[in-house]
Structures are given as structure tokens and as C-alpha cells.
């Protein structure tokens, strides 16, 4: 029997990176990050349920510079995942599916997630 060359499947070295590809990957990554972030919420809730001392310890950790960076990242992850979900919801109606429109929606997802996250932190955290 002769050995036939198997066809190769396209992979990331063949495809040209596009904003829609990057946003699709980022949407999945933020979904995973949201699970880790919800662990922080659970830790905070358990500490609040235990006693004031446990809550104070968690609040000190969350108020540290590192805790603030992690919470800011978690906020952005939640908002970005929500914006990506809205983008997919629009696409479920077969709207905004033309090539230029897809890229515009992907960029809008990224910009909106940054702007909304900054608004949340400006209004609710930094203004306090």
C-alpha cells in the first residue's frame, strides 16, 4: 500500500490574525477568568458570614494595591464578557454580519468594555 499524505488542517500559523478572531479568543478567556473572579466574591461572602475579623482580613487584602489591580481586572473581565455576549446576541439575529460590520462590532466590544470599566471604577470606587 502506498502512503498518502494527509491533508493538513488550517491553524494559527496559517490564518491572518483579525480583530474578530482576537475578540473570540478573549471572550473565552474572560469567561474562564470570571470563574476565578467569582471565587473572590465567594471568599468575601464567606468571610462576611463568619465574623467581622475575617471580613476585615479579606477587605485589607482587597484594598491593597495588588488586590485593587485584581479587582479592576475582574471588573473588566465581567464587562468585556458581557459586551462580547451582546455582540454574539446581535449576531444571533444575523445582523451586523458583513465584514466591515463584524470588525466594527469587535472594536466596539473592546472600547466599550474599557470605557464601562473605567466608568464603574470612577463612579463607585475612586469617587468614594
PDB file of C-alpha atoms in Angstrom, residues 3-124:
ATOM      1  CA  UNK A   3       1.266   6.067   1.927  1.00  0.00           C
ATOM      2  CA  UNK A   4      -0.863   9.072   1.093  1.00  0.00           C
ATOM      3  CA  UNK A   5      -0.136  12.471   2.538  1.00  0.00           C
ATOM      4  CA  UNK A   6      -2.878  13.511   4.872  1.00  0.00           C
ATOM      5  CA  UNK A   7      -4.328  16.960   4.344  1.00  0.00           C
ATOM      6  CA  UNK A   8      -3.293  19.463   6.960  1.00  0.00           C
ATOM      7  CA  UNK A   9      -5.862  21.454   8.807  1.00  0.00           C
ATOM      8  CA  UNK A  10      -5.509  25.239   8.940  1.00  0.00           C
ATOM      9  CA  UNK A  11      -4.077  26.510  12.192  1.00  0.00           C
ATOM     10  CA  UNK A  12      -2.951  29.775  13.749  1.00  0.00           C
ATOM     11  CA  UNK A  13       0.267  29.938  11.730  1.00  0.00           C
ATOM     12  CA  UNK A  14      -1.765  29.932   8.508  1.00  0.00           C
ATOM     13  CA  UNK A  15      -4.610  32.261   9.417  1.00  0.00           C
ATOM     14  CA  UNK A  16      -4.049  36.012   9.449  1.00  0.00           C
ATOM     15  CA  UNK A  17      -4.989  37.453  12.842  1.00  0.00           C
ATOM     16  CA  UNK A  18      -8.134  39.557  12.790  1.00  0.00           C
ATOM     17  CA  UNK A  19      -9.863  41.590  15.475  1.00  0.00           C
ATOM     18  CA  UNK A  20     -12.847  39.248  15.408  1.00  0.00           C
ATOM     19  CA  UNK A  21     -10.555  36.258  15.996  1.00  0.00           C
ATOM     20  CA  UNK A  22      -8.832  38.035  18.883  1.00  0.00           C
ATOM     21  CA  UNK A  23     -12.164  39.054  20.446  1.00  0.00           C
ATOM     22  CA  UNK A  24     -13.470  35.496  20.135  1.00  0.00           C
ATOM     23  CA  UNK A  25     -10.436  34.146  21.976  1.00  0.00           C
ATOM     24  CA  UNK A  26     -10.631  36.951  24.541  1.00  0.00           C
ATOM     25  CA  UNK A  27     -14.336  36.219  25.110  1.00  0.00           C
ATOM     26  CA  UNK A  28     -13.461  32.646  26.017  1.00  0.00           C
ATOM     27  CA  UNK A  29     -10.556  33.762  28.212  1.00  0.00           C
ATOM     28  CA  UNK A  30     -12.721  36.242  30.120  1.00  0.00           C
ATOM     29  CA  UNK A  31     -15.303  33.512  30.652  1.00  0.00           C
ATOM     30  CA  UNK A  32     -12.629  31.419  32.344  1.00  0.00           C
ATOM     31  CA  UNK A  33     -11.310  34.424  34.296  1.00  0.00           C
ATOM     32  CA  UNK A  34     -14.817  35.141  35.558  1.00  0.00           C
ATOM     33  CA  UNK A  35     -14.877  31.756  37.285  1.00  0.00           C
ATOM     34  CA  UNK A  36     -11.668  32.672  39.120  1.00  0.00           C
ATOM     35  CA  UNK A  37     -13.062  36.106  39.946  1.00  0.00           C
ATOM     36  CA  UNK A  38     -16.251  34.647  41.354  1.00  0.00           C
ATOM     37  CA  UNK A  39     -14.038  32.752  43.785  1.00  0.00           C
ATOM     38  CA  UNK A  40     -13.032  36.157  45.172  1.00  0.00           C
ATOM     39  CA  UNK A  41     -16.699  37.068  45.616  1.00  0.00           C
ATOM     40  CA  UNK A  42     -17.322  33.743  47.376  1.00  0.00           C
ATOM     41  CA  UNK A  43     -14.336  34.316  49.683  1.00  0.00           C
ATOM     42  CA  UNK A  44     -15.668  37.763  50.565  1.00  0.00           C
ATOM     43  CA  UNK A  45     -19.169  36.394  51.246  1.00  0.00           C
ATOM     44  CA  UNK A  46     -17.872  33.551  53.410  1.00  0.00           C
ATOM     45  CA  UNK A  47     -15.697  35.982  55.368  1.00  0.00           C
ATOM     46  CA  UNK A  48     -18.705  38.253  55.887  1.00  0.00           C
ATOM     47  CA  UNK A  49     -20.739  35.289  57.105  1.00  0.00           C
ATOM     48  CA  UNK A  50     -18.040  34.159  59.546  1.00  0.00           C
ATOM     49  CA  UNK A  51     -17.275  37.261  61.598  1.00  0.00           C
ATOM     50  CA  UNK A  52     -16.024  40.838  61.436  1.00  0.00           C
ATOM     51  CA  UNK A  53     -12.378  39.823  61.902  1.00  0.00           C
ATOM     52  CA  UNK A  54     -12.413  37.513  58.858  1.00  0.00           C
ATOM     53  CA  UNK A  55     -14.135  40.214  56.806  1.00  0.00           C
ATOM     54  CA  UNK A  56     -11.551  42.785  57.893  1.00  0.00           C
ATOM     55  CA  UNK A  57      -8.722  40.492  56.732  1.00  0.00           C
ATOM     56  CA  UNK A  58     -10.314  39.988  53.311  1.00  0.00           C
ATOM     57  CA  UNK A  59     -11.044  43.718  52.990  1.00  0.00           C
ATOM     58  CA  UNK A  60      -7.401  44.554  53.774  1.00  0.00           C
ATOM     59  CA  UNK A  61      -6.237  42.154  51.061  1.00  0.00           C
ATOM     60  CA  UNK A  62      -8.766  43.503  48.534  1.00  0.00           C
ATOM     61  CA  UNK A  63      -7.836  47.107  49.432  1.00  0.00           C
ATOM     62  CA  UNK A  64      -4.105  46.533  48.827  1.00  0.00           C
ATOM     63  CA  UNK A  65      -2.573  47.727  45.570  1.00  0.00           C
ATOM     64  CA  UNK A  66      -2.415  44.144  44.309  1.00  0.00           C
ATOM     65  CA  UNK A  67      -5.998  43.461  45.374  1.00  0.00           C
ATOM     66  CA  UNK A  68      -7.158  46.598  43.589  1.00  0.00           C
ATOM     67  CA  UNK A  69      -5.424  45.525  40.367  1.00  0.00           C
ATOM     68  CA  UNK A  70      -7.016  42.076  40.604  1.00  0.00           C
ATOM     69  CA  UNK A  71     -10.470  43.559  41.271  1.00  0.00           C
ATOM     70  CA  UNK A  72     -10.049  46.049  38.422  1.00  0.00           C
ATOM     71  CA  UNK A  73      -9.101  43.179  36.096  1.00  0.00           C
ATOM     72  CA  UNK A  74     -12.075  41.142  37.306  1.00  0.00           C
ATOM     73  CA  UNK A  75     -14.383  44.091  36.669  1.00  0.00           C
ATOM     74  CA  UNK A  76     -13.023  44.479  33.140  1.00  0.00           C
ATOM     75  CA  UNK A  77     -13.340  40.735  32.555  1.00  0.00           C
ATOM     76  CA  UNK A  78     -17.003  40.766  33.583  1.00  0.00           C
ATOM     77  CA  UNK A  79     -17.791  43.824  31.465  1.00  0.00           C
ATOM     78  CA  UNK A  80     -15.860  42.575  28.447  1.00  0.00           C
ATOM     79  CA  UNK A  81     -17.553  39.184  28.605  1.00  0.00           C
ATOM     80  CA  UNK A  82     -20.944  40.915  28.838  1.00  0.00           C
ATOM     81  CA  UNK A  83     -20.158  43.125  25.818  1.00  0.00           C
ATOM     82  CA  UNK A  84     -18.966  40.084  23.878  1.00  0.00           C
ATOM     83  CA  UNK A  85     -22.179  38.287  24.784  1.00  0.00           C
ATOM     84  CA  UNK A  86     -24.194  41.239  23.499  1.00  0.00           C
ATOM     85  CA  UNK A  87     -22.174  41.164  20.273  1.00  0.00           C
ATOM     86  CA  UNK A  88     -22.998  37.482  19.812  1.00  0.00           C
ATOM     87  CA  UNK A  89     -26.648  38.176  20.671  1.00  0.00           C
ATOM     88  CA  UNK A  90     -26.799  40.755  17.863  1.00  0.00           C
ATOM     89  CA  UNK A  91     -25.213  38.210  15.534  1.00  0.00           C
ATOM     90  CA  UNK A  92     -27.871  35.662  16.527  1.00  0.00           C
ATOM     91  CA  UNK A  93     -30.304  37.836  14.599  1.00  0.00           C
ATOM     92  CA  UNK A  94     -27.979  37.748  11.551  1.00  0.00           C
ATOM     93  CA  UNK A  95     -27.401  41.483  11.999  1.00  0.00           C
ATOM     94  CA  UNK A  96     -24.030  43.225  11.624  1.00  0.00           C
ATOM     95  CA  UNK A  97     -22.566  40.213   9.826  1.00  0.00           C
ATOM     96  CA  UNK A  98     -20.927  41.959   6.879  1.00  0.00           C
ATOM     97  CA  UNK A  99     -17.103  42.025   7.019  1.00  0.00           C
ATOM     98  CA  UNK A 100     -16.773  45.717   7.916  1.00  0.00           C
ATOM     99  CA  UNK A 101     -19.605  45.497  10.412  1.00  0.00           C
ATOM    100  CA  UNK A 102     -18.086  42.489  12.180  1.00  0.00           C
ATOM    101  CA  UNK A 103     -14.808  44.334  12.712  1.00  0.00           C
ATOM    102  CA  UNK A 104     -16.650  47.437  13.914  1.00  0.00           C
ATOM    103  CA  UNK A 105     -18.608  45.360  16.422  1.00  0.00           C
ATOM    104  CA  UNK A 106     -15.415  43.683  17.646  1.00  0.00           C
ATOM    105  CA  UNK A 107     -13.654  47.026  18.161  1.00  0.00           C
ATOM    106  CA  UNK A 108     -16.789  48.424  19.827  1.00  0.00           C
ATOM    107  CA  UNK A 109     -16.740  45.485  22.244  1.00  0.00           C
ATOM    108  CA  UNK A 110     -13.172  46.240  23.247  1.00  0.00           C
ATOM    109  CA  UNK A 111     -13.642  50.009  23.531  1.00  0.00           C
ATOM    110  CA  UNK A 112     -16.965  49.710  25.379  1.00  0.00           C
ATOM    111  CA  UNK A 113     -15.513  47.251  27.889  1.00  0.00           C
ATOM    112  CA  UNK A 114     -12.657  49.617  28.743  1.00  0.00           C
ATOM    113  CA  UNK A 115     -14.897  52.695  28.931  1.00  0.00           C
ATOM    114  CA  UNK A 116     -17.572  50.989  31.049  1.00  0.00           C
ATOM    115  CA  UNK A 117     -14.967  49.544  33.410  1.00  0.00           C
ATOM    116  CA  UNK A 118     -13.376  52.977  33.877  1.00  0.00           C
ATOM    117  CA  UNK A 119     -16.823  54.490  34.494  1.00  0.00           C
ATOM    118  CA  UNK A 120     -17.634  51.846  37.110  1.00  0.00           C
ATOM    119  CA  UNK A 121     -14.367  52.439  38.941  1.00  0.00           C
ATOM    120  CA  UNK A 122     -14.614  56.213  38.625  1.00  0.00           C
ATOM    121  CA  UNK A 123     -18.167  56.416  39.949  1.00  0.00           C
ATOM    122  CA  UNK A 124     -18.201  53.652  42.559  1.00  0.00           C
TER     123      UNK A 124
END
